[in-house]
Amino acid sequence: MSAPELPWAVLADYRCFGCSPHNPHGIGLEFDEHPEGLQTTFDLGRSYESYPGVVHGGLLGVVCDETMGNLIVVRTGLVAFTVSMRMRYLTPVATGRSYTCLARLGAGADAGSPLISATAEIIDADGVGVVTASATYRNVPFGTARERIALTSPEADRLHQALSTTPALSTTADGPATVEETL
Amino acid sequence: MTTAADGILRQITEIVARELAVPAESLAADTDLRAVEGADSVRLLRVVAKVEQTWDVELDDSDVFTVSSVAELAAVVREALQVKAA
């Protein structure tokens, strides 16, 4: 499976806790395309545990949120902010073992809607589900996102350019599909 | 019971059979899920997760941990679908 080009990669020093390779405290997730969406395989060590040997549930929320959020970004070319997210923990996730998170788009992805839903599932090495998540994201135009993200002007220009060239499901000839300016 | 309700009941029965590794024919609408051989809390949560994925609904935990049969789970799903459609 190929790795999608994340628009954030144009920012030399982006520090996303979930997916930046530049944050020594982060978890450095890397994503691959999947026929049904976007996936990441991860192995979290004891720095991320709650009970001994058990990955902290909040971190699994980070994994799911990152996978769903980046799926929306690479599919729409729009910045997506998490509005709500709901987790269902089926069984403890062990530290030091490999798991895969797969995110799929839900409703709203094709309609240019400002709200898009997504789901995620974490499975173990045997393909058994251990966590599920569902979330709603608000896609916002870059101008709106720009007001909420700390970027220098050159960084903003580079990111805007990267998002504009993202091969989006709903891209129009003028760039990513328009969404309502409601934020 | 409507055809749609029959379909939900049938699909849930199939999900339960698959997740608990028992023949679907051994499950009746009023079978006590926690009494099925091999059933435990993790497997029953997997049933709930699969049901939520299948119908794209979020079931309340208060329902999840109190339903005891396929028929009760189907009723919770129908209610969730009605809320979703409203």
PDB file of N, CA and C in Angstrom, chain A residues 24-63:
ATOM      1  N   PRO A  24       9.720  14.722  19.539  1.00  0.00           N
ATOM      2  CA  PRO A  24      10.316  13.608  20.286  1.00  0.00           C
ATOM      3  C   PRO A  24       9.374  13.019  21.333  1.00  0.00           C
ATOM      4  N   HIS A  25       8.322  13.755  21.699  1.00  0.00           N
ATOM      5  CA  HIS A  25       7.366  13.250  22.686  1.00  0.00           C
ATOM      6  C   HIS A  25       6.145  12.608  22.023  1.00  0.00           C
ATOM      7  N   GLY A  26       6.064  12.690  20.698  1.00  0.00           N
ATOM      8  CA  GLY A  26       4.888  12.183  19.990  1.00  0.00           C
ATOM      9  C   GLY A  26       4.988  10.702  19.668  1.00  0.00           C
ATOM     10  N   ILE A  27       3.982  10.210  18.954  1.00  0.00           N
ATOM     11  CA  ILE A  27       3.955   8.781  18.636  1.00  0.00           C
ATOM     12  C   ILE A  27       4.261   8.512  17.167  1.00  0.00           C
ATOM     13  N   GLY A  28       4.491   9.562  16.382  1.00  0.00           N
ATOM     14  CA  GLY A  28       5.039   9.419  15.031  1.00  0.00           C
ATOM     15  C   GLY A  28       4.311   8.434  14.125  1.00  0.00           C
ATOM     16  N   LEU A  29       3.002   8.503  14.100  1.00  0.00           N
ATOM     17  CA  LEU A  29       2.251   7.573  13.248  1.00  0.00           C
ATOM     18  C   LEU A  29       2.560   7.821  11.771  1.00  0.00           C
ATOM     19  N   GLU A  30       2.647   6.745  11.019  1.00  0.00           N
ATOM     20  CA  GLU A  30       2.801   6.828   9.563  1.00  0.00           C
ATOM     21  C   GLU A  30       1.620   6.101   8.932  1.00  0.00           C
ATOM     22  N   PHE A  31       1.103   6.666   7.867  1.00  0.00           N
ATOM     23  CA  PHE A  31      -0.140   6.150   7.290  1.00  0.00           C
ATOM     24  C   PHE A  31       0.079   5.513   5.923  1.00  0.00           C
ATOM     25  N   ASP A  32      -0.769   4.563   5.621  1.00  0.00           N
ATOM     26  CA  ASP A  32      -0.778   3.920   4.308  1.00  0.00           C
ATOM     27  C   ASP A  32      -2.202   3.930   3.767  1.00  0.00           C
ATOM     28  N   GLU A  33      -2.286   4.030   2.458  1.00  0.00           N
ATOM     29  CA  GLU A  33      -3.602   3.902   1.831  1.00  0.00           C
ATOM     30  C   GLU A  33      -4.112   2.481   2.028  1.00  0.00           C
ATOM     31  N   HIS A  34      -5.417   2.365   2.141  1.00  0.00           N
ATOM     32  CA  HIS A  34      -6.089   1.074   2.274  1.00  0.00           C
ATOM     33  C   HIS A  34      -7.300   1.139   1.350  1.00  0.00           C
ATOM     34  N   PRO A  35      -7.693   0.027   0.728  1.00  0.00           N
ATOM     35  CA  PRO A  35      -8.846   0.070  -0.187  1.00  0.00           C
ATOM     36  C   PRO A  35     -10.097   0.689   0.434  1.00  0.00           C
ATOM     37  N   GLU A  36     -10.216   0.589   1.768  1.00  0.00           N
ATOM     38  CA  GLU A  36     -11.414   1.141   2.420  1.00  0.00           C
ATOM     39  C   GLU A  36     -11.162   2.483   3.099  1.00  0.00           C
ATOM     40  N   GLY A  37      -9.929   2.958   3.101  1.00  0.00           N
ATOM     41  CA  GLY A  37      -9.665   4.223   3.768  1.00  0.00           C
ATOM     42  C   GLY A  37      -8.188   4.457   3.979  1.00  0.00           C
ATOM     43  N   LEU A  38      -7.821   4.684   5.234  1.00  0.00           N
ATOM     44  CA  LEU A  38      -6.432   4.978   5.588  1.00  0.00           C
ATOM     45  C   LEU A  38      -6.074   4.141   6.817  1.00  0.00           C
ATOM     46  N   GLN A  39      -4.845   3.642   6.865  1.00  0.00           N
ATOM     47  CA  GLN A  39      -4.472   2.810   8.001  1.00  0.00           C
ATOM     48  C   GLN A  39      -3.098   3.184   8.534  1.00  0.00           C
ATOM     49  N   THR A  40      -2.877   2.841   9.783  1.00  0.00           N
ATOM     50  CA  THR A  40      -1.564   3.013  10.392  1.00  0.00           C
ATOM     51  C   THR A  40      -1.307   1.823  11.318  1.00  0.00           C
ATOM     52  N   THR A  41      -0.097   1.338  11.297  1.00  0.00           N
ATOM     53  CA  THR A  41       0.294   0.260  12.207  1.00  0.00           C
ATOM     54  C   THR A  41       1.211   0.850  13.263  1.00  0.00           C
ATOM     55  N   PHE A  42       0.937   0.528  14.522  1.00  0.00           N
ATOM     56  CA  PHE A  42       1.675   1.161  15.611  1.00  0.00           C
ATOM     57  C   PHE A  42       2.003   0.139  16.692  1.00  0.00           C
ATOM     58  N   ASP A  43       2.968   0.510  17.501  1.00  0.00           N
ATOM     59  CA  ASP A  43       3.422  -0.338  18.610  1.00  0.00           C
ATOM     60  C   ASP A  43       3.834   0.635  19.716  1.00  0.00           C
ATOM     61  N   LEU A  44       2.997   0.776  20.728  1.00  0.00           N
ATOM     62  CA  LEU A  44       3.260   1.769  21.772  1.00  0.00           C
ATOM     63  C   LEU A  44       3.924   1.101  22.978  1.00  0.00           C
ATOM     64  N   GLY A  45       5.017   1.684  23.422  1.00  0.00           N
ATOM     65  CA  GLY A  45       5.778   1.123  24.531  1.00  0.00           C
ATOM     66  C   GLY A  45       5.257   1.568  25.887  1.00  0.00           C
ATOM     67  N   ARG A  46       6.020   1.272  26.908  1.00  0.00           N
ATOM     68  CA  ARG A  46       5.538   1.483  28.274  1.00  0.00           C
ATOM     69  C   ARG A  46       5.417   2.955  28.656  1.00  0.00           C
ATOM     70  N   SER A  47       6.013   3.845  27.861  1.00  0.00           N
ATOM     71  CA  SER A  47       5.826   5.273  28.142  1.00  0.00           C
ATOM     72  C   SER A  47       4.380   5.690  27.957  1.00  0.00           C
ATOM     73  N   TYR A  48       3.593   4.845  27.299  1.00  0.00           N
ATOM     74  CA  TYR A  48       2.217   5.196  26.967  1.00  0.00           C
ATOM     75  C   TYR A  48       1.213   4.297  27.684  1.00  0.00           C
ATOM     76  N   GLU A  49       1.621   3.690  28.783  1.00  0.00           N
ATOM     77  CA  GLU A  49       0.710   2.761  29.445  1.00  0.00           C
ATOM     78  C   GLU A  49      -0.110   3.437  30.545  1.00  0.00           C
ATOM     79  N   SER A  50      -1.184   2.771  30.896  1.00  0.00           N
ATOM     80  CA  SER A  50      -1.982   3.168  32.061  1.00  0.00           C
ATOM     81  C   SER A  50      -1.718   2.111  33.120  1.00  0.00           C
ATOM     82  N   TYR A  51      -2.532   1.042  33.147  1.00  0.00           N
ATOM     83  CA  TYR A  51      -2.164  -0.092  33.997  1.00  0.00           C
ATOM     84  C   TYR A  51      -0.894  -0.715  33.418  1.00  0.00           C
ATOM     85  N   PRO A  52      -0.102  -1.381  34.238  1.00  0.00           N
ATOM     86  CA  PRO A  52       1.124  -1.996  33.713  1.00  0.00           C
ATOM     87  C   PRO A  52       0.828  -2.912  32.519  1.00  0.00           C
ATOM     88  N   GLY A  53       1.523  -2.625  31.432  1.00  0.00           N
ATOM     89  CA  GLY A  53       1.372  -3.470  30.248  1.00  0.00           C
ATOM     90  C   GLY A  53       0.165  -3.163  29.391  1.00  0.00           C
ATOM     91  N   VAL A  54      -0.597  -2.130  29.751  1.00  0.00           N
ATOM     92  CA  VAL A  54      -1.807  -1.781  29.006  1.00  0.00           C
ATOM     93  C   VAL A  54      -1.673  -0.359  28.461  1.00  0.00           C
ATOM     94  N   VAL A  55      -1.883  -0.201  27.155  1.00  0.00           N
ATOM     95  CA  VAL A  55      -1.805   1.132  26.552  1.00  0.00           C
ATOM     96  C   VAL A  55      -2.928   2.017  27.098  1.00  0.00           C
ATOM     97  N   HIS A  56      -2.591   3.239  27.425  1.00  0.00           N
ATOM     98  CA  HIS A  56      -3.585   4.197  27.938  1.00  0.00           C
ATOM     99  C   HIS A  56      -4.676   4.435  26.893  1.00  0.00           C
ATOM    100  N   GLY A  57      -5.918   4.362  27.342  1.00  0.00           N
ATOM    101  CA  GLY A  57      -7.039   4.516  26.414  1.00  0.00           C
ATOM    102  C   GLY A  57      -7.055   5.854  25.703  1.00  0.00           C
ATOM    103  N   GLY A  58      -6.575   6.896  26.368  1.00  0.00           N
ATOM    104  CA  GLY A  58      -6.533   8.204  25.727  1.00  0.00           C
ATOM    105  C   GLY A  58      -5.620   8.209  24.509  1.00  0.00           C
ATOM    106  N   LEU A  59      -4.536   7.465  24.607  1.00  0.00           N
ATOM    107  CA  LEU A  59      -3.615   7.381  23.471  1.00  0.00           C
ATOM    108  C   LEU A  59      -4.274   6.684  22.292  1.00  0.00           C
ATOM    109  N   LEU A  60      -5.128   5.720  22.586  1.00  0.00           N
ATOM    110  CA  LEU A  60      -5.833   5.035  21.503  1.00  0.00           C
ATOM    111  C   LEU A  60      -6.822   5.986  20.840  1.00  0.00           C
ATOM    112  N   GLY A  61      -7.341   6.921  21.627  1.00  0.00           N
ATOM    113  CA  GLY A  61      -8.163   7.978  21.051  1.00  0.00           C
ATOM    114  C   GLY A  61      -7.349   8.833  20.099  1.00  0.00           C
ATOM    115  N   VAL A  62      -6.109   9.137  20.487  1.00  0.00           N
ATOM    116  CA  VAL A  62      -5.219   9.895  19.606  1.00  0.00           C
ATOM    117  C   VAL A  62      -5.015   9.141  18.290  1.00  0.00           C
ATOM    118  N   VAL A  63      -4.745   7.843  18.393  1.00  0.00           N
ATOM    119  CA  VAL A  63      -4.492   7.033  17.192  1.00  0.00           C
ATOM    120  C   VAL A  63      -5.714   7.068  16.261  1.00  0.00           C
TER     121      VAL A  63
END
